[in-house]
Short mmCIF file of N, CA and C in Angstrom, two decimals:
data_model
loop_
_atom_site.label_atom_id
_atom_site.label_comp_id
_atom_site.label_asym_id
_atom_site.label_seq_id
_atom_site.Cartn_x
_atom_site.Cartn_y
_atom_site.Cartn_z
N MET S 1 2.94 27.49 -0.31
CA MET S 1 1.58 27.04 -0.03
C MET S 1 1.56 25.54 0.14
N GLY S 2 1.04 25.08 1.23
CA GLY S 2 1.00 23.66 1.51
C GLY S 2 0.15 22.88 0.52
N ASN S 3 -0.95 23.50 0.05
CA ASN S 3 -1.83 22.76 -0.85
C ASN S 3 -1.43 22.92 -2.31
N GLY S 4 -0.29 23.57 -2.58
CA GLY S 4 0.23 23.64 -3.94
C GLY S 4 -0.69 24.36 -4.90
N ILE S 5 -0.95 25.61 -4.64
CA ILE S 5 -1.79 26.39 -5.55
C ILE S 5 -1.12 26.45 -6.90
N SER S 6 -1.86 26.14 -7.94
CA SER S 6 -1.33 26.23 -9.30
C SER S 6 -2.41 26.77 -10.20
N ASP S 7 -2.10 26.91 -11.49
CA ASP S 7 -3.10 27.46 -12.40
C ASP S 7 -4.35 26.56 -12.45
N GLN S 8 -4.17 25.24 -12.24
CA GLN S 8 -5.32 24.35 -12.29
C GLN S 8 -6.25 24.54 -11.09
N SER S 9 -5.72 25.08 -9.98
CA SER S 9 -6.55 25.21 -8.79
C SER S 9 -7.45 26.43 -8.83
N CYS S 10 -7.21 27.32 -9.76
CA CYS S 10 -8.06 28.51 -9.88
C CYS S 10 -9.30 28.12 -10.66
N VAL S 11 -10.45 28.37 -10.08
CA VAL S 11 -11.69 27.91 -10.66
C VAL S 11 -11.89 28.43 -12.09
N PHE S 12 -11.46 29.66 -12.36
CA PHE S 12 -11.71 30.25 -13.66
C PHE S 12 -10.69 29.85 -14.72
N SER S 13 -9.55 29.30 -14.31
CA SER S 13 -8.48 29.05 -15.28
C SER S 13 -8.86 27.96 -16.28
N ASN S 14 -9.91 27.16 -15.95
CA ASN S 14 -10.34 26.13 -16.88
C ASN S 14 -11.18 26.70 -18.02
N LEU S 15 -11.68 27.90 -17.83
CA LEU S 15 -12.47 28.53 -18.88
C LEU S 15 -11.55 29.03 -19.98
N PRO S 16 -12.02 29.00 -21.23
CA PRO S 16 -11.16 29.46 -22.31
C PRO S 16 -10.83 30.94 -22.17
N PHE S 17 -11.74 31.71 -21.60
CA PHE S 17 -11.48 33.13 -21.45
C PHE S 17 -12.34 33.71 -20.35
N ARG S 18 -11.79 34.62 -19.61
CA ARG S 18 -12.53 35.31 -18.56
C ARG S 18 -12.91 36.68 -19.08
N LYS S 19 -13.98 37.24 -18.54
CA LYS S 19 -14.39 38.57 -18.96
C LYS S 19 -13.32 39.60 -18.62
N SER S 20 -12.63 39.36 -17.51
CA SER S 20 -11.62 40.31 -17.06
C SER S 20 -10.37 39.56 -16.63
N LEU S 21 -9.21 40.00 -17.13
CA LEU S 21 -7.95 39.38 -16.76
C LEU S 21 -7.40 40.03 -15.50
N HIS S 22 -6.97 39.22 -14.56
CA HIS S 22 -6.41 39.71 -13.29
C HIS S 22 -4.91 39.93 -13.49
N ILE S 23 -4.49 41.19 -13.42
CA ILE S 23 -3.09 41.55 -13.63
C ILE S 23 -2.58 42.30 -12.40
N THR S 24 -1.44 41.86 -11.86
CA THR S 24 -0.85 42.52 -10.70
C THR S 24 0.32 43.38 -11.16
N ILE S 25 0.33 44.65 -10.73
CA ILE S 25 1.42 45.57 -11.06
C ILE S 25 2.33 45.68 -9.84
N LEU S 26 3.59 45.27 -10.01
CA LEU S 26 4.55 45.26 -8.91
C LEU S 26 5.84 45.95 -9.33
N GLY S 27 6.71 46.17 -8.36
CA GLY S 27 8.00 46.82 -8.61
C GLY S 27 8.39 47.61 -7.38
N LEU S 28 9.63 48.08 -7.36
CA LEU S 28 10.10 48.88 -6.23
C LEU S 28 9.32 50.19 -6.14
N ASP S 29 9.34 50.79 -4.95
CA ASP S 29 8.71 52.09 -4.79
C ASP S 29 9.39 53.10 -5.72
N SER S 30 8.61 54.03 -6.22
CA SER S 30 9.05 55.12 -7.12
C SER S 30 9.43 54.67 -8.52
N ALA S 31 9.07 53.43 -8.89
CA ALA S 31 9.37 52.96 -10.25
C ALA S 31 8.37 53.52 -11.27
N GLY S 32 7.16 53.88 -10.78
CA GLY S 32 6.14 54.43 -11.68
C GLY S 32 4.94 53.52 -11.89
N LYS S 33 4.70 52.60 -10.95
CA LYS S 33 3.60 51.64 -11.09
C LYS S 33 2.24 52.33 -11.18
N THR S 34 1.99 53.26 -10.25
CA THR S 34 0.68 53.92 -10.22
C THR S 34 0.53 54.85 -11.42
N THR S 35 1.61 55.43 -11.87
CA THR S 35 1.57 56.27 -13.08
C THR S 35 1.18 55.42 -14.28
N VAL S 36 1.72 54.20 -14.34
CA VAL S 36 1.34 53.25 -15.41
C VAL S 36 -0.16 52.97 -15.33
N LEU S 37 -0.64 52.63 -14.13
CA LEU S 37 -2.06 52.30 -13.94
C LEU S 37 -2.97 53.43 -14.40
N TYR S 38 -2.69 54.65 -13.93
CA TYR S 38 -3.61 55.75 -14.25
C TYR S 38 -3.45 56.27 -15.67
N ARG S 39 -2.30 56.07 -16.27
CA ARG S 39 -2.15 56.38 -17.69
C ARG S 39 -3.06 55.44 -18.50
N LEU S 40 -3.09 54.17 -18.12
CA LEU S 40 -3.95 53.21 -18.81
C LEU S 40 -5.43 53.48 -18.53
N GLN S 41 -5.74 53.88 -17.30
CA GLN S 41 -7.14 54.12 -16.92
C GLN S 41 -7.71 55.39 -17.56
N PHE S 42 -6.96 56.47 -17.47
CA PHE S 42 -7.51 57.77 -17.90
C PHE S 42 -6.89 58.30 -19.20
N ASN S 43 -5.88 57.62 -19.70
CA ASN S 43 -5.15 58.06 -20.89
C ASN S 43 -4.61 59.48 -20.72
N GLU S 44 -4.21 59.80 -19.51
CA GLU S 44 -3.55 61.08 -19.25
C GLU S 44 -2.68 60.93 -18.00
N PHE S 45 -1.76 61.85 -17.84
CA PHE S 45 -0.87 61.81 -16.68
C PHE S 45 -1.64 62.24 -15.44
N VAL S 46 -1.54 61.45 -14.38
CA VAL S 46 -2.15 61.79 -13.09
C VAL S 46 -1.01 61.86 -12.07
N ASN S 47 -0.89 62.98 -11.40
CA ASN S 47 0.14 63.13 -10.38
C ASN S 47 -0.19 62.20 -9.21
N THR S 48 0.73 61.34 -8.84
CA THR S 48 0.44 60.33 -7.82
C THR S 48 1.27 60.53 -6.57
N VAL S 49 0.84 59.86 -5.51
CA VAL S 49 1.61 59.84 -4.26
C VAL S 49 2.00 58.39 -4.01
N PRO S 50 3.02 58.12 -3.17
CA PRO S 50 3.42 56.73 -2.92
C PRO S 50 2.24 55.88 -2.44
N THR S 51 2.11 54.70 -3.00
CA THR S 51 1.01 53.79 -2.65
C THR S 51 1.32 53.11 -1.32
N LYS S 52 0.42 53.30 -0.36
CA LYS S 52 0.62 52.73 0.98
C LYS S 52 0.05 51.33 1.09
N GLY S 53 -0.82 50.96 0.21
CA GLY S 53 -1.42 49.63 0.21
C GLY S 53 -1.52 49.16 -1.23
N PHE S 54 -2.72 49.36 -1.82
CA PHE S 54 -2.89 49.00 -3.21
C PHE S 54 -3.95 49.88 -3.86
N ASN S 55 -3.90 49.95 -5.17
CA ASN S 55 -4.94 50.59 -5.98
C ASN S 55 -5.48 49.51 -6.90
N THR S 56 -6.76 49.56 -7.19
CA THR S 56 -7.31 48.60 -8.13
C THR S 56 -8.24 49.31 -9.11
N GLU S 57 -8.12 48.95 -10.37
CA GLU S 57 -8.93 49.55 -11.42
C GLU S 57 -9.24 48.50 -12.47
N LYS S 58 -10.48 48.54 -12.99
CA LYS S 58 -10.81 47.74 -14.16
C LYS S 58 -10.67 48.67 -15.36
N VAL S 59 -9.87 48.23 -16.33
CA VAL S 59 -9.58 49.08 -17.48
C VAL S 59 -9.84 48.32 -18.76
N LYS S 60 -10.66 48.91 -19.63
CA LYS S 60 -10.88 48.34 -20.96
C LYS S 60 -9.84 48.95 -21.88
N VAL S 61 -9.08 48.07 -22.54
CA VAL S 61 -8.00 48.54 -23.39
C VAL S 61 -8.20 47.99 -24.80
N ALA S 62 -8.13 48.88 -25.79
CA ALA S 62 -8.20 48.45 -27.19
C ALA S 62 -6.80 48.04 -27.62
N LEU S 63 -6.64 46.73 -27.85
CA LEU S 63 -5.35 46.20 -28.27
C LEU S 63 -5.43 45.82 -29.74
N GLY S 64 -4.77 46.57 -30.57
CA GLY S 64 -4.67 46.30 -32.01
C GLY S 64 -5.52 45.17 -32.53
N ARG S 65 -4.87 44.05 -32.86
CA ARG S 65 -5.56 42.92 -33.50
C ARG S 65 -6.42 42.12 -32.53
N SER S 66 -6.27 42.33 -31.22
CA SER S 66 -7.00 41.54 -30.23
C SER S 66 -8.35 42.13 -29.87
N GLY S 67 -8.63 43.33 -30.32
CA GLY S 67 -9.88 43.99 -29.94
C GLY S 67 -9.80 44.55 -28.54
N THR S 68 -10.97 44.76 -27.91
CA THR S 68 -11.00 45.34 -26.56
C THR S 68 -10.90 44.24 -25.51
N VAL S 69 -9.96 44.44 -24.59
CA VAL S 69 -9.73 43.48 -23.52
C VAL S 69 -9.89 44.21 -22.19
N THR S 70 -10.56 43.57 -21.22
CA THR S 70 -10.72 44.17 -19.89
C THR S 70 -9.67 43.59 -18.96
N PHE S 71 -8.90 44.48 -18.36
CA PHE S 71 -7.88 44.09 -17.39
C PHE S 71 -8.31 44.59 -16.02
N HIS S 72 -8.24 43.71 -15.02
CA HIS S 72 -8.48 44.14 -13.64
C HIS S 72 -7.10 44.25 -13.00
N PHE S 73 -6.61 45.49 -12.90
CA PHE S 73 -5.26 45.75 -12.40
C PHE S 73 -5.26 45.91 -10.88
N TRP S 74 -4.27 45.29 -10.25
CA TRP S 74 -3.99 45.49 -8.83
C TRP S 74 -2.59 46.07 -8.74
N ASP S 75 -2.52 47.34 -8.37
CA ASP S 75 -1.24 48.05 -8.24
C ASP S 75 -0.88 48.05 -6.76
N VAL S 76 0.19 47.32 -6.42
CA VAL S 76 0.54 47.12 -5.00
C VAL S 76 1.80 47.92 -4.66
N GLY S 77 1.78 48.56 -3.50
CA GLY S 77 2.92 49.38 -3.04
C GLY S 77 4.22 48.61 -3.07
N GLY S 78 5.31 49.32 -3.38
CA GLY S 78 6.61 48.68 -3.53
C GLY S 78 7.60 48.93 -2.41
N GLN S 79 7.15 49.59 -1.34
CA GLN S 79 8.06 49.81 -0.21
C GLN S 79 8.46 48.47 0.38
N GLU S 80 9.65 48.41 0.93
CA GLU S 80 10.22 47.14 1.42
C GLU S 80 9.27 46.42 2.38
N LYS S 81 8.62 47.18 3.28
CA LYS S 81 7.75 46.54 4.27
C LYS S 81 6.48 45.95 3.66
N LEU S 82 6.12 46.40 2.43
CA LEU S 82 4.92 45.88 1.77
C LEU S 82 5.20 44.68 0.88
N ARG S 83 6.46 44.47 0.51
CA ARG S 83 6.78 43.41 -0.46
C ARG S 83 6.39 42.01 -0.02
N PRO S 84 6.47 41.67 1.29
CA PRO S 84 6.01 40.33 1.69
C PRO S 84 4.53 40.08 1.35
N LEU S 85 3.76 41.16 1.18
CA LEU S 85 2.34 41.02 0.86
C LEU S 85 2.10 40.73 -0.62
N TRP S 86 3.12 40.91 -1.45
CA TRP S 86 2.94 40.73 -2.89
C TRP S 86 2.34 39.38 -3.24
N LYS S 87 2.80 38.32 -2.53
CA LYS S 87 2.33 36.98 -2.90
C LYS S 87 0.83 36.84 -2.71
N SER S 88 0.24 37.62 -1.80
CA SER S 88 -1.22 37.57 -1.61
C SER S 88 -1.96 38.09 -2.84
N TYR S 89 -1.32 39.00 -3.57
CA TYR S 89 -1.96 39.61 -4.74
C TYR S 89 -1.66 38.84 -6.03
N THR S 90 -0.80 37.84 -5.95
CA THR S 90 -0.43 37.11 -7.16
C THR S 90 -1.09 35.74 -7.26
N ARG S 91 -1.90 35.38 -6.26
CA ARG S 91 -2.60 34.10 -6.32
C ARG S 91 -3.60 34.15 -7.48
N CYS S 92 -3.54 33.16 -8.34
CA CYS S 92 -4.46 33.05 -9.48
C CYS S 92 -4.40 34.24 -10.43
N THR S 93 -3.29 34.97 -10.43
CA THR S 93 -3.18 36.09 -11.35
C THR S 93 -2.93 35.58 -12.76
N ASP S 94 -3.40 36.32 -13.75
CA ASP S 94 -3.18 35.93 -15.14
C ASP S 94 -1.84 36.42 -15.65
N GLY S 95 -1.37 37.52 -15.09
CA GLY S 95 -0.10 38.08 -15.53
C GLY S 95 0.44 39.08 -14.53
N ILE S 96 1.74 39.34 -14.64
CA ILE S 96 2.41 40.32 -13.78
C ILE S 96 2.99 41.42 -14.65
N VAL S 97 2.78 42.66 -14.23
CA VAL S 97 3.49 43.79 -14.82
C VAL S 97 4.50 44.23 -13.76
N PHE S 98 5.78 44.08 -14.05
CA PHE S 98 6.83 44.46 -13.10
C PHE S 98 7.51 45.70 -13.65
N VAL S 99 7.37 46.82 -12.92
CA VAL S 99 7.86 48.12 -13.41
C VAL S 99 9.22 48.41 -12.79
N VAL S 100 10.18 48.78 -13.64
CA VAL S 100 11.50 49.20 -13.15
C VAL S 100 11.79 50.62 -13.61
N ASP S 101 12.53 51.34 -12.80
CA ASP S 101 12.97 52.70 -13.10
C ASP S 101 14.25 52.60 -13.92
N SER S 102 14.19 52.95 -15.19
CA SER S 102 15.34 52.82 -16.10
C SER S 102 16.50 53.74 -15.74
N VAL S 103 16.25 54.73 -14.89
CA VAL S 103 17.29 55.69 -14.52
C VAL S 103 18.01 55.27 -13.24
N ASP S 104 17.34 54.47 -12.43
CA ASP S 104 17.86 54.13 -11.11
C ASP S 104 18.76 52.89 -11.14
N ALA S 105 19.96 53.06 -11.69
CA ALA S 105 20.91 51.94 -11.81
C ALA S 105 21.29 51.38 -10.44
N GLU S 106 21.34 52.26 -9.43
CA GLU S 106 21.76 51.84 -8.08
C GLU S 106 20.81 50.82 -7.47
N ARG S 107 19.53 50.89 -7.84
CA ARG S 107 18.55 49.98 -7.24
C ARG S 107 18.17 48.82 -8.16
N MET S 108 18.86 48.73 -9.30
CA MET S 108 18.52 47.67 -10.26
C MET S 108 18.78 46.28 -9.65
N ASP S 109 19.80 46.17 -8.82
CA ASP S 109 20.10 44.89 -8.19
C ASP S 109 18.99 44.50 -7.21
N GLU S 110 18.46 45.49 -6.50
CA GLU S 110 17.34 45.26 -5.59
C GLU S 110 16.10 44.83 -6.38
N ALA S 111 15.88 45.50 -7.52
CA ALA S 111 14.75 45.14 -8.39
C ALA S 111 14.92 43.71 -8.90
N LYS S 112 16.15 43.36 -9.26
CA LYS S 112 16.44 41.99 -9.74
C LYS S 112 16.10 40.96 -8.66
N THR S 113 16.52 41.22 -7.42
CA THR S 113 16.24 40.30 -6.32
C THR S 113 14.75 40.07 -6.17
N GLU S 114 13.98 41.16 -6.17
CA GLU S 114 12.53 41.05 -5.98
C GLU S 114 11.86 40.36 -7.17
N LEU S 115 12.32 40.67 -8.37
CA LEU S 115 11.77 40.07 -9.58
C LEU S 115 11.99 38.56 -9.59
N HIS S 116 13.21 38.13 -9.23
CA HIS S 116 13.52 36.71 -9.23
C HIS S 116 12.80 35.96 -8.10
N LYS S 117 12.62 36.62 -6.95
CA LYS S 117 11.83 36.03 -5.85
C LYS S 117 10.40 35.76 -6.34
N LEU S 118 9.86 36.76 -7.01
CA LEU S 118 8.51 36.69 -7.53
C LEU S 118 8.38 35.60 -8.58
N ALA S 119 9.33 35.56 -9.50
CA ALA S 119 9.30 34.56 -10.57
C ALA S 119 9.41 33.16 -9.98
N HIS S 120 10.24 32.99 -8.95
CA HIS S 120 10.39 31.68 -8.30
C HIS S 120 9.09 31.25 -7.63
N LEU S 121 8.42 32.22 -7.02
CA LEU S 121 7.14 31.98 -6.35
C LEU S 121 6.09 31.50 -7.35
N LEU S 122 6.13 32.08 -8.56
CA LEU S 122 5.10 31.80 -9.58
C LEU S 122 5.54 30.76 -10.61
N GLU S 123 6.75 30.23 -10.43
CA GLU S 123 7.35 29.34 -11.44
C GLU S 123 6.44 28.18 -11.83
N SER S 124 5.85 27.53 -10.83
CA SER S 124 5.01 26.36 -11.11
C SER S 124 3.75 26.75 -11.86
N GLN S 125 3.36 28.01 -11.76
CA GLN S 125 2.15 28.46 -12.43
C GLN S 125 2.43 28.95 -13.84
N GLY S 126 3.70 29.28 -14.14
CA GLY S 126 4.03 29.77 -15.48
C GLY S 126 3.35 31.10 -15.80
N VAL S 127 3.25 31.98 -14.81
CA VAL S 127 2.57 33.26 -15.01
C VAL S 127 3.44 34.18 -15.87
N PRO S 128 2.90 34.68 -16.99
CA PRO S 128 3.67 35.58 -17.85
C PRO S 128 4.00 36.90 -17.14
N MET S 129 5.19 37.43 -17.44
CA MET S 129 5.64 38.67 -16.83
C MET S 129 5.98 39.70 -17.90
N LEU S 130 5.39 40.86 -17.77
CA LEU S 130 5.76 42.00 -18.61
C LEU S 130 6.64 42.90 -17.75
N ILE S 131 7.89 43.04 -18.13
CA ILE S 131 8.79 43.93 -17.39
C ILE S 131 8.79 45.27 -18.12
N VAL S 132 8.28 46.29 -17.45
CA VAL S 132 8.17 47.62 -18.05
C VAL S 132 9.39 48.45 -17.63
N ALA S 133 10.23 48.78 -18.63
CA ALA S 133 11.39 49.64 -18.38
C ALA S 133 10.90 51.08 -18.50
N ASN S 134 10.44 51.63 -17.38
CA ASN S 134 9.84 52.96 -17.36
C ASN S 134 10.92 54.05 -17.42
N LYS S 135 10.50 55.25 -17.79
CA LYS S 135 11.35 56.46 -17.83
C LYS S 135 12.42 56.36 -18.92
N GLN S 136 12.10 55.66 -20.00
CA GLN S 136 13.04 55.53 -21.12
C GLN S 136 13.21 56.85 -21.88
N ASP S 137 12.36 57.82 -21.60
CA ASP S 137 12.46 59.12 -22.26
C ASP S 137 13.58 59.98 -21.67
N LEU S 138 14.08 59.62 -20.50
CA LEU S 138 15.10 60.43 -19.85
C LEU S 138 16.49 60.13 -20.42
N ARG S 139 17.29 61.17 -20.55
CA ARG S 139 18.58 61.08 -21.22
C ARG S 139 19.54 60.07 -20.58
N ASN S 140 19.49 59.96 -19.26
CA ASN S 140 20.43 59.07 -18.56
C ASN S 140 19.84 57.69 -18.26
N SER S 141 18.80 57.29 -19.01
CA SER S 141 18.20 55.97 -18.76
C SER S 141 19.09 54.87 -19.32
N LEU S 142 19.05 53.72 -18.65
CA LEU S 142 19.79 52.55 -19.10
C LEU S 142 19.15 52.01 -20.38
N THR S 143 19.96 51.37 -21.22
CA THR S 143 19.41 50.77 -22.43
C THR S 143 18.68 49.48 -22.05
N LEU S 144 17.87 48.96 -22.99
CA LEU S 144 17.17 47.70 -22.72
C LEU S 144 18.16 46.57 -22.51
N ALA S 145 19.23 46.55 -23.29
CA ALA S 145 20.25 45.49 -23.14
C ALA S 145 20.87 45.54 -21.75
N GLU S 146 21.14 46.75 -21.25
CA GLU S 146 21.72 46.90 -19.91
C GLU S 146 20.74 46.43 -18.84
N ILE S 147 19.46 46.79 -19.01
CA ILE S 147 18.44 46.40 -18.04
C ILE S 147 18.26 44.88 -18.05
N GLU S 148 18.21 44.30 -19.24
CA GLU S 148 18.06 42.84 -19.34
C GLU S 148 19.19 42.11 -18.63
N LYS S 149 20.40 42.64 -18.80
CA LYS S 149 21.57 42.03 -18.15
C LYS S 149 21.53 42.24 -16.63
N MET S 150 21.24 43.48 -16.20
CA MET S 150 21.24 43.79 -14.77
C MET S 150 20.14 43.04 -14.01
N LEU S 151 19.02 42.78 -14.69
CA LEU S 151 17.93 42.04 -14.06
C LEU S 151 18.09 40.53 -14.24
N ALA S 152 19.12 40.13 -14.99
CA ALA S 152 19.39 38.71 -15.27
C ALA S 152 18.14 38.00 -15.79
N LEU S 153 17.49 38.60 -16.77
CA LEU S 153 16.25 38.04 -17.29
C LEU S 153 16.47 36.69 -17.96
N GLY S 154 17.66 36.50 -18.51
CA GLY S 154 17.98 35.23 -19.15
C GLY S 154 18.03 34.07 -18.16
N GLU S 155 18.12 34.39 -16.87
CA GLU S 155 18.18 33.34 -15.84
C GLU S 155 16.80 32.93 -15.31
N LEU S 156 15.75 33.61 -15.79
CA LEU S 156 14.41 33.23 -15.36
C LEU S 156 14.08 31.85 -15.91
N SER S 157 13.27 31.11 -15.20
CA SER S 157 12.90 29.76 -15.62
C SER S 157 12.22 29.78 -16.99
N ALA S 158 12.45 28.73 -17.74
CA ALA S 158 11.83 28.59 -19.06
C ALA S 158 10.31 28.54 -18.94
N SER S 159 9.80 28.19 -17.76
CA SER S 159 8.34 28.12 -17.57
C SER S 159 7.74 29.50 -17.28
N THR S 160 8.59 30.53 -17.20
CA THR S 160 8.10 31.89 -16.95
C THR S 160 8.30 32.74 -18.20
N PRO S 161 7.26 32.88 -19.03
CA PRO S 161 7.39 33.73 -20.20
C PRO S 161 7.54 35.19 -19.77
N TRP S 162 8.40 35.94 -20.45
CA TRP S 162 8.59 37.35 -20.10
C TRP S 162 8.86 38.18 -21.35
N HIS S 163 8.59 39.47 -21.20
CA HIS S 163 8.88 40.43 -22.27
C HIS S 163 9.33 41.73 -21.61
N LEU S 164 10.42 42.30 -22.10
CA LEU S 164 10.92 43.59 -21.60
C LEU S 164 10.46 44.69 -22.54
N GLN S 165 9.71 45.64 -22.01
CA GLN S 165 9.09 46.69 -22.82
C GLN S 165 9.59 48.08 -22.42
N PRO S 166 10.22 48.81 -23.36
CA PRO S 166 10.58 50.19 -23.05
C PRO S 166 9.32 51.05 -22.97
N SER S 167 9.31 52.00 -22.04
CA SER S 167 8.11 52.84 -21.93
C SER S 167 8.41 54.16 -21.25
N CYS S 168 7.44 55.05 -21.40
CA CYS S 168 7.40 56.29 -20.63
C CYS S 168 5.97 56.41 -20.15
N ALA S 169 5.73 56.09 -18.87
CA ALA S 169 4.37 56.06 -18.34
C ALA S 169 3.71 57.43 -18.35
N ILE S 170 4.50 58.50 -18.23
CA ILE S 170 3.92 59.84 -18.19
C ILE S 170 3.16 60.15 -19.48
N ILE S 171 3.75 59.78 -20.62
CA ILE S 171 3.06 60.05 -21.90
C ILE S 171 2.44 58.79 -22.49
N GLY S 172 2.69 57.65 -21.86
CA GLY S 172 2.05 56.41 -22.29
C GLY S 172 2.81 55.60 -23.33
N ASP S 173 3.95 56.09 -23.78
CA ASP S 173 4.72 55.37 -24.80
C ASP S 173 5.04 53.95 -24.37
N GLY S 174 4.74 52.99 -25.23
CA GLY S 174 5.11 51.60 -25.01
C GLY S 174 4.14 50.78 -24.17
N LEU S 175 3.20 51.42 -23.49
CA LEU S 175 2.34 50.67 -22.57
C LEU S 175 1.37 49.74 -23.30
N LEU S 176 0.73 50.24 -24.35
CA LEU S 176 -0.22 49.39 -25.08
C LEU S 176 0.50 48.26 -25.79
N GLU S 177 1.67 48.56 -26.34
CA GLU S 177 2.47 47.51 -27.00
C GLU S 177 2.85 46.42 -25.98
N GLY S 178 3.20 46.86 -24.77
CA GLY S 178 3.55 45.92 -23.71
C GLY S 178 2.36 45.06 -23.32
N LEU S 179 1.18 45.68 -23.18
CA LEU S 179 -0.02 44.92 -22.81
C LEU S 179 -0.39 43.92 -23.90
N GLU S 180 -0.19 44.30 -25.15
CA GLU S 180 -0.44 43.38 -26.27
C GLU S 180 0.44 42.14 -26.13
N LYS S 181 1.71 42.36 -25.80
CA LYS S 181 2.65 41.24 -25.61
C LYS S 181 2.21 40.36 -24.43
N LEU S 182 1.82 41.02 -23.33
CA LEU S 182 1.38 40.29 -22.15
C LEU S 182 0.15 39.45 -22.46
N TYR S 183 -0.80 40.05 -23.16
CA TYR S 183 -2.03 39.36 -23.54
C TYR S 183 -1.71 38.14 -24.40
N ASP S 184 -0.82 38.30 -25.37
CA ASP S 184 -0.41 37.18 -26.23
C ASP S 184 0.23 36.06 -25.41
N MET S 185 1.08 36.46 -24.43
CA MET S 185 1.73 35.44 -23.58
C MET S 185 0.70 34.69 -22.74
N ILE S 186 -0.31 35.41 -22.24
CA ILE S 186 -1.36 34.78 -21.44
C ILE S 186 -2.13 33.77 -22.29
N LEU S 187 -2.49 34.17 -23.50
CA LEU S 187 -3.23 33.26 -24.39
C LEU S 187 -2.41 32.01 -24.71
N LYS S 188 -1.11 32.20 -24.97
CA LYS S 188 -0.24 31.05 -25.28
C LYS S 188 -0.14 30.10 -24.08
N GLN S 189 -0.03 30.67 -22.87
CA GLN S 189 0.05 29.84 -21.67
C GLN S 189 -1.23 29.04 -21.48
N ARG S 190 -2.38 29.68 -21.70
CA ARG S 190 -3.66 28.98 -21.55
C ARG S 190 -3.78 27.84 -22.55
N LYS S 191 -3.35 28.12 -23.77
CA LYS S 191 -3.39 27.10 -24.82
C LYS S 191 -2.51 25.92 -24.42
N ARG S 192 -1.31 26.21 -23.93
CA ARG S 192 -0.37 25.16 -23.52
C ARG S 192 -0.96 24.32 -22.37
N ILE S 193 -1.56 25.00 -21.39
CA ILE S 193 -2.14 24.31 -20.24
C ILE S 193 -3.30 23.41 -20.69
N ASN S 194 -4.14 23.93 -21.58
CA ASN S 194 -5.27 23.15 -22.09
C ASN S 194 -4.79 21.92 -22.85
N GLN S 195 -3.72 22.08 -23.61
CA GLN S 195 -3.15 20.94 -24.36
C GLN S 195 -2.60 19.89 -23.41
N GLN S 196 -1.96 20.35 -22.31
CA GLN S 196 -1.42 19.41 -21.33
C GLN S 196 -2.54 18.62 -20.65
N LYS S 197 -3.68 19.29 -20.40
CA LYS S 197 -4.79 18.63 -19.74
C LYS S 197 -5.41 17.54 -20.63
N LYS S 198 -5.35 17.77 -21.94
CA LYS S 198 -5.93 16.81 -22.88
C LYS S 198 -5.09 15.56 -23.03
N LYS S 199 -3.79 15.65 -22.70
CA LYS S 199 -2.89 14.50 -22.85
C LYS S 199 -3.18 13.42 -21.82
#
């Protein structure tokens, strides 16, 4: 972006809190992004079809000690031809949920490439990333340590907070815990930005 969009350029980012947090759900096709979205929305499994564009839902989620938080989720298709559009959905986003298929070792390198492209794009903004290791219930799923290594999460910029969360979107395991982590990272980033502005 020529005009250098950053967290300061978003009109709402100066507010201590917004009524609804803008969260973008990304990842390769068939990783389970839409299953994650509808599990959070309806608290039940919804049979989905590949997303050709995007789905959007406002979801109120009860997060343990944080109370009820409203998330405005944008679930964007992960097919290769749609990935260039991802950056349009990440402008002024509060957080990213990046879903990976824990069983699909063959495409983990492709997921890594897209994740690092995304992180580089958002680096100056310090947008927190929740990496959801979906399908952890399956017997042949990769371990979290294997996924962390294959995605080279340790190589992400220090300005990009991230958390790797094991989950099973079909039954919802790990999703609320992951959102709690994401919410905490968002609050910490806002606090840090506000402190920098005061200096």
